[in-house]
Amino acid sequence: MVIVMGQEATGDDIASIVAVVQAAGVEAFVSRGVRRTIVGLVGDVTQLDEASLRGMPGVREVMRVSTPYKLVSRENHPERSTVHVGGVPIGPGTVTLIAGPCAVETPQQTLEAARMAMAAGATLLRGGAFKPRTSPYAFQGLGEQGLRILAEVREETGLPIVTEVVDAQDVALVASYADMLQVGTRNAQNFALLQAVGAAGRPVMLKRGMSSTIEEWLMAAEYIAQRGNLDIVLCERGIRTFETATRNTLDVSAVPVAQRLSHLPVIVDPSHSGGQRDLVLPLTRAAIAVGADGVIIDVHPHPEQAIVDGPQALVDTDLGELAQVMRDFPPLLGKTAAAALTV
Ligand code: PEP
Ligand code: MN
């Protein structure tokens, strides 16, 4: 069951609802949005009287939700959401370009990649300081030193940063530097991590698990939302199929399906889907055409020297074409490329 409270609901109104719910032995998870607050109930709700809940101050609707994901479902939140990251919108009406290196390697490489990202029209910088690697012998990222480099590059360029957190224990540390926390495909069902990022007070980009169904992906988002954080962006990054010609199979259908089922913004990672430089621009066009709210793209000043994912990184000579795609494609869908908010 979900209780939707209006903008006019006061802190006391919400506290009264929570008290009534808890008195019936049911857990209440409060997610505050800009225009409404959603109280998600977990437990045996049979003791609760819907009509009296509906009559309490600030309550707009009381609903039994049929989807297993309540807070991220579009059923009780029909308008699509916009998530702001350091002032940059991700949501309907815009296409946001997030770009940067797969991994933070050196200050110089990160700054050069950030400048490349800006030249292509990016308004958010990506870069991993904690890398989830398939091999325990592979470079695991620079850790906090990498976060410091990202913060310096943000200072220099003004680009807010999106960076991955791989362990629940590191969430507070990463959140102290990041503008948006990324949960990667390998951690898409790490429920303790999802709960921890849900409580971190930062927007979250949740990659789809490489073997997750769309429903499992939305349930993962629900773990984050249940901890009070509705600032979640879903990212389709390709799934495992029998095909071996690409790193992953980009599931373009997942974009409109996830947007139909959930109010959350949905972006696409054409770099980790295709895994090859020459596929990134075609997949970016496909992502925008199918309605993605943004794309996240690897760029590197010297991919031949990259420690991680060099073969899929766009290079200097690709930036003009990427900038052109970002300029020309969104208007075909009635959208604009997302600009940074100037405050
Ligand atoms: C990444 O974006 O750096 C990354 C590791 O992606 P994924 O989790 O999709 O593999
Ligand atoms: Mn990568």
mmCIF file of C-alpha atoms and ligand atoms in Angstrom:
data_model
loop_
_atom_site.group_PDB
_atom_site.id
_atom_site.type_symbol
_atom_site.label_atom_id
_atom_site.label_comp_id
_atom_site.label_asym_id
_atom_site.label_seq_id
_atom_site.Cartn_x
_atom_site.Cartn_y
_atom_site.Cartn_z
ATOM 1 C CA MET A 1 0.000 0.000 0.000
ATOM 2 C CA VAL A 2 1.158 3.535 -0.749
ATOM 3 C CA ILE A 3 -0.009 6.790 0.836
ATOM 4 C CA VAL A 4 0.529 9.827 -1.366
ATOM 5 C CA MET A 5 0.723 13.118 0.513
ATOM 6 C CA GLY A 6 0.387 16.512 -1.141
ATOM 7 C CA GLN A 7 2.742 19.455 -1.197
ATOM 8 C CA GLU A 8 0.736 21.066 1.591
ATOM 9 C CA ALA A 9 1.384 18.155 4.004
ATOM 10 C CA THR A 10 3.394 19.318 7.001
ATOM 11 C CA GLY A 11 6.065 17.377 8.869
ATOM 12 C CA ASP A 12 3.478 16.780 11.608
ATOM 13 C CA ASP A 13 0.966 15.415 9.081
ATOM 14 C CA ILE A 14 3.557 12.932 7.824
ATOM 15 C CA ALA A 15 4.575 11.998 11.375
ATOM 16 C CA SER A 16 0.910 11.317 12.277
ATOM 17 C CA ILE A 17 0.522 8.983 9.318
ATOM 18 C CA VAL A 18 3.712 7.137 10.213
ATOM 19 C CA ALA A 19 2.526 6.792 13.833
ATOM 20 C CA VAL A 20 -0.845 5.314 12.789
ATOM 21 C CA VAL A 21 0.819 2.898 10.398
ATOM 22 C CA GLN A 22 3.430 1.795 12.913
ATOM 23 C CA ALA A 23 0.784 1.310 15.590
ATOM 24 C CA ALA A 24 -0.744 -1.323 13.269
ATOM 25 C CA GLY A 25 2.613 -3.120 13.145
ATOM 26 C CA VAL A 26 3.395 -1.975 9.607
ATOM 27 C CA GLU A 27 6.682 -0.363 8.520
ATOM 28 C CA ALA A 28 6.512 3.044 6.823
ATOM 29 C CA PHE A 29 9.166 4.338 4.409
ATOM 30 C CA VAL A 30 8.900 8.029 3.652
ATOM 31 C CA SER A 31 10.203 9.362 0.312
ATOM 32 C CA ARG A 32 9.979 13.122 -0.034
ATOM 33 C CA GLY A 33 9.670 14.499 -3.530
ATOM 34 C CA VAL A 34 9.290 18.101 -4.630
ATOM 35 C CA ARG A 35 5.581 17.893 -5.363
ATOM 36 C CA ARG A 36 4.513 15.025 -3.165
ATOM 37 C CA THR A 37 5.655 12.751 -0.413
ATOM 38 C CA ILE A 38 5.114 9.045 -0.779
ATOM 39 C CA VAL A 39 4.793 6.800 2.254
ATOM 40 C CA GLY A 40 5.389 3.184 1.238
ATOM 41 C CA LEU A 41 3.981 0.590 3.622
ATOM 42 C CA VAL A 42 5.594 -2.785 4.163
ATOM 43 C CA GLY A 43 3.935 -5.523 6.177
ATOM 44 C CA ASP A 44 0.438 -6.783 6.869
ATOM 45 C CA VAL A 45 -1.794 -3.830 5.993
ATOM 46 C CA THR A 46 -5.073 -5.633 6.659
ATOM 47 C CA GLN A 47 -5.435 -3.906 10.054
ATOM 48 C CA LEU A 48 -5.318 -0.453 8.444
ATOM 49 C CA ASP A 49 -8.529 1.324 7.525
ATOM 50 C CA GLU A 50 -8.079 2.912 4.113
ATOM 51 C CA ALA A 51 -10.973 5.346 4.527
ATOM 52 C CA SER A 52 -9.669 6.795 7.795
ATOM 53 C CA LEU A 53 -6.153 7.097 6.383
ATOM 54 C CA ARG A 54 -7.622 8.956 3.401
ATOM 55 C CA GLY A 55 -9.302 11.399 5.802
ATOM 56 C CA MET A 56 -6.089 12.368 7.595
ATOM 57 C CA PRO A 57 -4.573 15.840 6.956
ATOM 58 C CA GLY A 58 -2.264 16.107 3.938
ATOM 59 C CA VAL A 59 -3.302 12.777 2.417
ATOM 60 C CA ARG A 60 -4.161 12.862 -1.276
ATOM 61 C CA GLU A 61 -4.475 9.213 -2.116
ATOM 62 C CA VAL A 62 -4.243 5.805 -0.535
ATOM 63 C CA MET A 63 -3.564 3.056 -3.031
ATOM 64 C CA ARG A 64 -3.077 -0.628 -3.135
ATOM 65 C CA VAL A 65 -0.328 -1.046 -5.649
ATOM 66 C CA SER A 66 -0.388 -4.044 -7.899
ATOM 67 C CA THR A 67 3.196 -3.793 -9.151
ATOM 68 C CA PRO A 68 5.819 -5.234 -6.796
ATOM 69 C CA TYR A 69 7.785 -1.980 -7.023
ATOM 70 C CA LYS A 70 5.648 0.730 -5.464
ATOM 71 C CA LEU A 71 7.717 3.862 -5.111
ATOM 72 C CA VAL A 72 9.363 3.821 -8.530
ATOM 73 C CA SER A 73 6.216 2.683 -10.322
ATOM 74 C CA ARG A 74 4.402 5.006 -12.659
ATOM 75 C CA GLU A 75 1.094 3.736 -11.261
ATOM 76 C CA ASN A 76 1.057 6.199 -8.385
ATOM 77 C CA HIS A 77 3.272 8.812 -10.037
ATOM 78 C CA PRO A 78 2.026 9.241 -13.598
ATOM 79 C CA GLU A 79 4.255 12.181 -14.548
ATOM 80 C CA ARG A 80 7.812 11.246 -15.435
ATOM 81 C CA SER A 81 10.417 12.574 -12.987
ATOM 82 C CA THR A 82 13.393 14.825 -13.542
ATOM 83 C CA VAL A 83 16.463 14.245 -11.390
ATOM 84 C CA HIS A 84 18.857 17.168 -10.909
ATOM 85 C CA VAL A 85 22.556 16.485 -10.515
ATOM 86 C CA GLY A 86 24.492 19.561 -9.430
ATOM 87 C CA GLY A 87 21.857 21.646 -11.213
ATOM 88 C CA VAL A 88 21.873 19.565 -14.423
ATOM 89 C CA PRO A 89 18.486 18.019 -15.288
ATOM 90 C CA ILE A 90 18.047 14.391 -16.340
ATOM 91 C CA GLY A 91 14.485 13.706 -17.396
ATOM 92 C CA PRO A 92 11.810 14.291 -20.018
ATOM 93 C CA GLY A 93 12.308 17.236 -22.326
ATOM 94 C CA THR A 94 16.087 17.026 -22.335
ATOM 95 C CA VAL A 95 18.866 14.670 -23.383
ATOM 96 C CA THR A 96 21.799 14.812 -20.964
ATOM 97 C CA LEU A 97 25.304 13.885 -22.027
ATOM 98 C CA ILE A 98 27.501 12.439 -19.296
ATOM 99 C CA ALA A 99 31.040 11.759 -20.520
ATOM 100 C CA GLY A 100 34.522 11.135 -19.192
ATOM 101 C CA PRO A 101 37.062 8.391 -18.731
ATOM 102 C CA CYS A 102 36.052 4.906 -17.668
ATOM 103 C CA ALA A 103 38.620 5.118 -14.858
ATOM 104 C CA VAL A 104 40.405 8.027 -13.219
ATOM 105 C CA GLU A 105 44.086 7.293 -13.908
ATOM 106 C CA THR A 106 45.985 10.587 -13.488
ATOM 107 C CA PRO A 107 45.030 14.238 -12.879
ATOM 108 C CA GLN A 108 46.168 15.150 -16.399
ATOM 109 C CA GLN A 109 44.231 12.300 -18.088
ATOM 110 C CA THR A 110 41.073 13.146 -16.119
ATOM 111 C CA LEU A 111 41.279 16.874 -16.898
ATOM 112 C CA GLU A 112 41.916 16.214 -20.597
ATOM 113 C CA ALA A 113 39.012 13.771 -20.728
ATOM 114 C CA ALA A 114 36.769 16.330 -18.979
ATOM 115 C CA ARG A 115 37.701 18.938 -21.591
ATOM 116 C CA MET A 116 36.902 16.412 -24.330
ATOM 117 C CA ALA A 117 33.557 15.734 -22.644
ATOM 118 C CA MET A 118 32.731 19.453 -22.570
ATOM 119 C CA ALA A 119 33.738 19.863 -26.220
ATOM 120 C CA ALA A 120 31.156 17.198 -27.097
ATOM 121 C CA GLY A 121 28.445 18.974 -25.083
ATOM 122 C CA ALA A 122 28.620 17.034 -21.825
ATOM 123 C CA THR A 123 27.244 18.753 -18.747
ATOM 124 C CA LEU A 124 28.210 15.987 -16.311
ATOM 125 C CA LEU A 125 31.575 14.233 -15.903
ATOM 126 C CA ARG A 126 31.873 10.475 -15.382
ATOM 127 C CA GLY A 127 34.960 8.707 -14.030
ATOM 128 C CA GLY A 128 35.521 5.684 -11.818
ATOM 129 C CA ALA A 129 37.736 5.893 -8.747
ATOM 130 C CA PHE A 130 36.524 2.552 -7.393
ATOM 131 C CA LYS A 131 36.420 0.053 -10.255
ATOM 132 C CA PRO A 132 34.492 -3.232 -10.068
ATOM 133 C CA ARG A 133 36.807 -5.516 -12.036
ATOM 134 C CA THR A 134 36.106 -9.047 -13.155
ATOM 135 C CA SER A 135 39.696 -10.011 -12.331
ATOM 136 C CA PRO A 136 41.114 -9.458 -8.845
ATOM 137 C CA TYR A 137 44.493 -8.853 -10.529
ATOM 138 C CA ALA A 138 43.213 -5.960 -12.661
ATOM 139 C CA PHE A 139 43.539 -2.258 -11.686
ATOM 140 C CA GLN A 140 40.924 -1.615 -9.004
ATOM 141 C CA GLY A 141 40.947 2.178 -9.273
ATOM 142 C CA LEU A 142 42.739 4.917 -7.352
ATOM 143 C CA GLY A 143 40.184 4.992 -4.527
ATOM 144 C CA GLU A 144 40.063 8.207 -2.527
ATOM 145 C CA GLN A 145 42.969 9.664 -4.495
ATOM 146 C CA GLY A 146 40.811 9.272 -7.610
ATOM 147 C CA LEU A 147 37.928 11.046 -5.869
ATOM 148 C CA ARG A 148 40.252 13.937 -5.024
ATOM 149 C CA ILE A 149 41.297 14.158 -8.677
ATOM 150 C CA LEU A 150 37.629 14.247 -9.740
ATOM 151 C CA ALA A 151 36.930 17.027 -7.234
ATOM 152 C CA GLU A 152 39.873 19.054 -8.592
ATOM 153 C CA VAL A 153 38.660 18.588 -12.149
ATOM 154 C CA ARG A 154 35.157 19.664 -11.098
ATOM 155 C CA GLU A 155 36.730 22.766 -9.586
ATOM 156 C CA GLU A 156 38.591 23.462 -12.830
ATOM 157 C CA THR A 157 35.751 22.737 -15.290
ATOM 158 C CA GLY A 158 32.548 23.243 -13.289
ATOM 159 C CA LEU A 159 31.276 19.795 -14.319
ATOM 160 C CA PRO A 160 29.418 17.919 -11.563
ATOM 161 C CA ILE A 161 30.732 14.364 -11.137
ATOM 162 C CA VAL A 162 29.189 10.916 -11.428
ATOM 163 C CA THR A 163 31.296 8.161 -9.899
ATOM 164 C CA GLU A 164 30.800 4.559 -8.878
ATOM 165 C CA VAL A 165 30.641 3.131 -5.393
ATOM 166 C CA VAL A 166 31.234 -0.613 -5.140
ATOM 167 C CA ASP A 167 30.999 -1.261 -1.419
ATOM 168 C CA ALA A 168 28.423 -0.214 1.180
ATOM 169 C CA GLN A 169 31.300 0.724 3.514
ATOM 170 C CA ASP A 170 32.557 3.361 1.058
ATOM 171 C CA VAL A 171 29.223 5.089 0.435
ATOM 172 C CA ALA A 172 29.781 7.976 2.875
ATOM 173 C CA LEU A 173 33.283 8.592 1.508
ATOM 174 C CA VAL A 174 32.212 8.546 -2.155
ATOM 175 C CA ALA A 175 29.115 10.658 -1.374
ATOM 176 C CA SER A 176 31.344 13.284 0.239
ATOM 177 C CA TYR A 177 32.948 13.923 -3.189
ATOM 178 C CA ALA A 178 30.345 12.846 -5.761
ATOM 179 C CA ASP A 179 27.373 14.749 -7.156
ATOM 180 C CA MET A 180 25.818 11.439 -8.235
ATOM 181 C CA LEU A 181 26.571 7.917 -7.058
ATOM 182 C CA GLN A 182 26.784 5.172 -9.675
ATOM 183 C CA VAL A 183 25.854 1.577 -8.904
ATOM 184 C CA GLY A 184 27.313 -0.692 -11.576
ATOM 185 C CA THR A 185 25.920 -3.705 -13.349
ATOM 186 C CA ARG A 186 27.851 -6.145 -11.147
ATOM 187 C CA ASN A 187 26.294 -4.620 -8.024
ATOM 188 C CA ALA A 188 22.786 -4.179 -9.374
ATOM 189 C CA GLN A 189 21.488 -6.772 -6.900
ATOM 190 C CA ASN A 190 23.815 -5.962 -4.012
ATOM 191 C CA PHE A 191 20.909 -5.105 -1.765
ATOM 192 C CA ALA A 192 23.001 -3.809 1.142
ATOM 193 C CA LEU A 193 24.740 -1.388 -1.229
ATOM 194 C CA LEU A 194 21.415 -0.302 -2.742
ATOM 195 C CA GLN A 195 20.033 0.446 0.719
ATOM 196 C CA ALA A 196 23.193 2.328 1.672
ATOM 197 C CA VAL A 197 23.103 4.563 -1.418
ATOM 198 C CA GLY A 198 19.399 5.101 -0.777
ATOM 199 C CA ALA A 199 20.302 6.693 2.546
ATOM 200 C CA ALA A 200 23.278 8.713 1.280
ATOM 201 C CA GLY A 201 21.411 11.864 0.263
ATOM 202 C CA ARG A 202 22.818 11.961 -3.278
ATOM 203 C CA PRO A 203 21.185 11.177 -6.644
ATOM 204 C CA VAL A 204 21.932 7.635 -7.815
ATOM 205 C CA MET A 205 22.507 6.222 -11.295
ATOM 206 C CA LEU A 206 21.539 2.566 -11.257
ATOM 207 C CA LYS A 207 22.893 0.421 -14.079
ATOM 208 C CA ARG A 208 20.804 -2.539 -15.169
ATOM 209 C CA GLY A 209 22.289 -5.842 -14.046
ATOM 210 C CA MET A 210 23.733 -7.604 -17.082
ATOM 211 C CA SER A 211 21.422 -10.551 -16.417
ATOM 212 C CA SER A 212 18.548 -8.653 -14.824
ATOM 213 C CA THR A 213 15.062 -8.520 -16.229
ATOM 214 C CA ILE A 214 13.475 -5.085 -16.362
ATOM 215 C CA GLU A 215 11.377 -6.039 -13.338
ATOM 216 C CA GLU A 216 14.491 -7.032 -11.357
ATOM 217 C CA TRP A 217 16.090 -3.717 -12.339
ATOM 218 C CA LEU A 218 13.047 -1.794 -11.062
ATOM 219 C CA MET A 219 13.015 -3.850 -7.860
ATOM 220 C CA ALA A 220 16.662 -2.857 -7.355
ATOM 221 C CA ALA A 221 15.627 0.794 -7.791
ATOM 222 C CA GLU A 222 12.864 0.176 -5.242
ATOM 223 C CA TYR A 223 15.509 -0.754 -2.631
ATOM 224 C CA ILE A 224 17.058 2.698 -3.115
ATOM 225 C CA ALA A 225 13.689 4.490 -3.097
ATOM 226 C CA GLN A 226 12.571 2.637 0.016
ATOM 227 C CA ARG A 227 15.394 4.273 1.966
ATOM 228 C CA GLY A 228 13.945 7.687 1.147
ATOM 229 C CA ASN A 229 15.735 8.562 -2.084
ATOM 230 C CA LEU A 230 13.653 9.040 -5.229
ATOM 231 C CA ASP A 231 16.469 10.783 -7.136
ATOM 232 C CA ILE A 232 17.286 7.693 -9.169
ATOM 233 C CA VAL A 233 18.269 7.479 -12.837
ATOM 234 C CA LEU A 234 18.057 4.079 -14.526
ATOM 235 C CA CYS A 235 20.833 3.205 -16.988
ATOM 236 C CA GLU A 236 20.481 0.525 -19.664
ATOM 237 C CA ARG A 237 24.013 -0.709 -20.390
ATOM 238 C CA GLY A 238 23.446 -3.849 -22.378
ATOM 239 C CA ILE A 239 22.661 -7.363 -21.264
ATOM 240 C CA ARG A 240 24.221 -10.804 -21.689
ATOM 241 C CA THR A 241 22.868 -12.710 -24.662
ATOM 242 C CA PHE A 242 24.222 -15.475 -26.918
ATOM 243 C CA GLU A 243 25.756 -12.788 -29.158
ATOM 244 C CA THR A 244 29.523 -12.408 -28.830
ATOM 245 C CA ALA A 245 30.174 -9.806 -31.562
ATOM 246 C CA THR A 246 29.451 -6.990 -29.104
ATOM 247 C CA ARG A 247 30.512 -6.687 -25.457
ATOM 248 C CA ASN A 248 26.843 -6.724 -24.422
ATOM 249 C CA THR A 249 23.583 -6.549 -26.345
ATOM 250 C CA LEU A 250 22.043 -3.083 -26.022
ATOM 251 C CA ASP A 251 18.405 -3.670 -25.158
ATOM 252 C CA VAL A 252 16.901 -0.594 -26.798
ATOM 253 C CA SER A 253 13.377 -1.788 -25.980
ATOM 254 C CA ALA A 254 14.215 -1.517 -22.294
ATOM 255 C CA VAL A 255 14.152 2.283 -22.566
ATOM 256 C CA PRO A 256 10.470 2.766 -23.492
ATOM 257 C CA VAL A 257 9.439 -0.240 -21.384
ATOM 258 C CA ALA A 258 11.150 1.100 -18.250
ATOM 259 C CA GLN A 259 9.733 4.566 -18.955
ATOM 260 C CA ARG A 260 6.243 3.101 -19.232
ATOM 261 C CA LEU A 261 6.561 1.149 -15.980
ATOM 262 C CA SER A 262 8.473 3.706 -13.926
ATOM 263 C CA HIS A 263 8.497 7.481 -13.560
ATOM 264 C CA LEU A 264 12.295 7.477 -13.242
ATOM 265 C CA PRO A 265 14.517 8.884 -16.026
ATOM 266 C CA VAL A 266 16.205 6.267 -18.201
ATOM 267 C CA ILE A 267 19.593 6.783 -19.844
ATOM 268 C CA VAL A 268 21.768 4.535 -22.016
ATOM 269 C CA ASP A 269 25.460 3.602 -21.871
ATOM 270 C CA PRO A 270 26.445 2.937 -25.501
ATOM 271 C CA SER A 271 30.123 2.490 -24.515
ATOM 272 C CA HIS A 272 29.677 -0.474 -22.178
ATOM 273 C CA SER A 273 26.978 -1.967 -24.435
ATOM 274 C CA GLY A 274 28.945 -1.988 -27.672
ATOM 275 C CA GLY A 275 32.394 -2.229 -26.149
ATOM 276 C CA GLN A 276 33.939 -0.897 -29.384
ATOM 277 C CA ARG A 277 34.628 2.701 -30.428
ATOM 278 C CA ASP A 278 32.953 2.428 -33.837
ATOM 279 C CA LEU A 279 29.663 1.302 -32.269
ATOM 280 C CA VAL A 280 29.365 4.144 -29.766
ATOM 281 C CA LEU A 281 27.990 6.836 -32.092
ATOM 282 C CA PRO A 282 25.458 4.584 -33.876
ATOM 283 C CA LEU A 283 24.216 3.281 -30.499
ATOM 284 C CA THR A 284 24.048 6.854 -29.170
ATOM 285 C CA ARG A 285 21.801 7.818 -32.078
ATOM 286 C CA ALA A 286 19.644 4.754 -31.398
ATOM 287 C CA ALA A 287 19.410 5.637 -27.692
ATOM 288 C CA ILE A 288 18.248 9.184 -28.366
ATOM 289 C CA ALA A 289 15.846 8.009 -31.075
ATOM 290 C CA VAL A 290 14.209 5.476 -28.761
ATOM 291 C CA GLY A 291 13.617 8.195 -26.164
ATOM 292 C CA ALA A 292 16.503 7.933 -23.696
ATOM 293 C CA ASP A 293 16.744 10.855 -21.289
ATOM 294 C CA GLY A 294 20.532 10.863 -21.594
ATOM 295 C CA VAL A 295 23.639 8.931 -22.542
ATOM 296 C CA ILE A 296 26.833 8.163 -20.634
ATOM 297 C CA ILE A 297 29.915 7.833 -22.822
ATOM 298 C CA ASP A 298 33.575 6.924 -22.276
ATOM 299 C CA VAL A 299 36.154 9.350 -23.693
ATOM 300 C CA HIS A 300 39.940 9.160 -23.276
ATOM 301 C CA PRO A 301 42.784 11.404 -24.489
ATOM 302 C CA HIS A 302 45.054 8.386 -25.148
ATOM 303 C CA PRO A 303 42.951 5.215 -25.295
ATOM 304 C CA GLU A 304 45.937 3.136 -26.403
ATOM 305 C CA GLN A 305 47.423 3.843 -22.956
ATOM 306 C CA ALA A 306 44.136 3.512 -21.033
ATOM 307 C CA ILE A 307 44.298 1.133 -18.086
ATOM 308 C CA VAL A 308 40.597 0.271 -18.422
ATOM 309 C CA ASP A 309 38.286 0.008 -21.453
ATOM 310 C CA GLY A 310 40.497 1.825 -24.009
ATOM 311 C CA PRO A 311 38.903 0.069 -27.035
ATOM 312 C CA GLN A 312 35.489 1.628 -26.376
ATOM 313 C CA ALA A 313 36.641 5.174 -25.536
ATOM 314 C CA LEU A 314 35.888 7.940 -28.009
ATOM 315 C CA VAL A 315 38.908 10.008 -29.072
ATOM 316 C CA ASP A 316 39.410 13.655 -30.052
ATOM 317 C CA THR A 317 38.427 13.094 -33.668
ATOM 318 C CA ASP A 318 35.041 11.622 -32.610
ATOM 319 C CA LEU A 319 34.002 14.633 -30.564
ATOM 320 C CA GLY A 320 32.737 16.762 -33.454
ATOM 321 C CA GLU A 321 30.372 14.013 -34.523
ATOM 322 C CA LEU A 322 29.186 13.389 -30.964
ATOM 323 C CA ALA A 323 28.569 17.124 -30.512
ATOM 324 C CA GLN A 324 26.592 17.121 -33.754
ATOM 325 C CA VAL A 325 24.458 14.169 -32.630
ATOM 326 C CA MET A 326 23.779 15.954 -29.332
ATOM 327 C CA ARG A 327 22.826 19.110 -31.203
ATOM 328 C CA ASP A 328 20.721 17.606 -34.018
ATOM 329 C CA PHE A 329 19.011 14.535 -32.584
ATOM 330 C CA PRO A 330 17.194 15.796 -29.447
ATOM 331 C CA PRO A 331 15.160 18.415 -31.419
ATOM 332 C CA LEU A 332 13.853 15.622 -33.669
ATOM 333 C CA LEU A 333 12.218 14.235 -30.519
ATOM 334 C CA GLY A 334 11.032 17.654 -29.335
ATOM 335 C CA LYS A 335 13.830 17.834 -26.750
ATOM 336 C CA THR A 336 16.938 19.909 -26.118
ATOM 337 C CA ALA A 337 20.395 18.880 -24.986
ATOM 338 C CA ALA A 338 20.522 19.422 -21.224
ATOM 339 C CA ALA A 339 22.448 22.524 -20.265
ATOM 340 C CA ALA A 340 24.064 23.120 -16.923
ATOM 341 C CA LEU A 341 21.920 25.340 -14.717
ATOM 342 C CA THR A 342 23.632 28.654 -14.287
ATOM 343 C CA VAL A 343 22.991 29.773 -10.743
HETATM 344 C C1 PEP B 1 31.361 1.849 -15.757
HETATM 345 O O1 PEP B 1 30.461 2.605 -16.160
HETATM 346 O O2 PEP B 1 32.511 2.233 -15.529
HETATM 347 C C2 PEP B 1 31.064 0.423 -15.543
HETATM 348 C C3 PEP B 1 31.874 -0.360 -14.849
HETATM 349 O O3 PEP B 1 29.903 0.050 -16.126
HETATM 350 P P1 PEP B 1 29.037 -1.293 -15.933
HETATM 351 O O4 PEP B 1 28.767 -1.398 -14.483
HETATM 352 O O5 PEP B 1 27.835 -1.016 -16.775
HETATM 353 O O6 PEP B 1 29.879 -2.408 -16.487
HETATM 354 MN MN MN B 2 34.300 0.669 -18.067
#
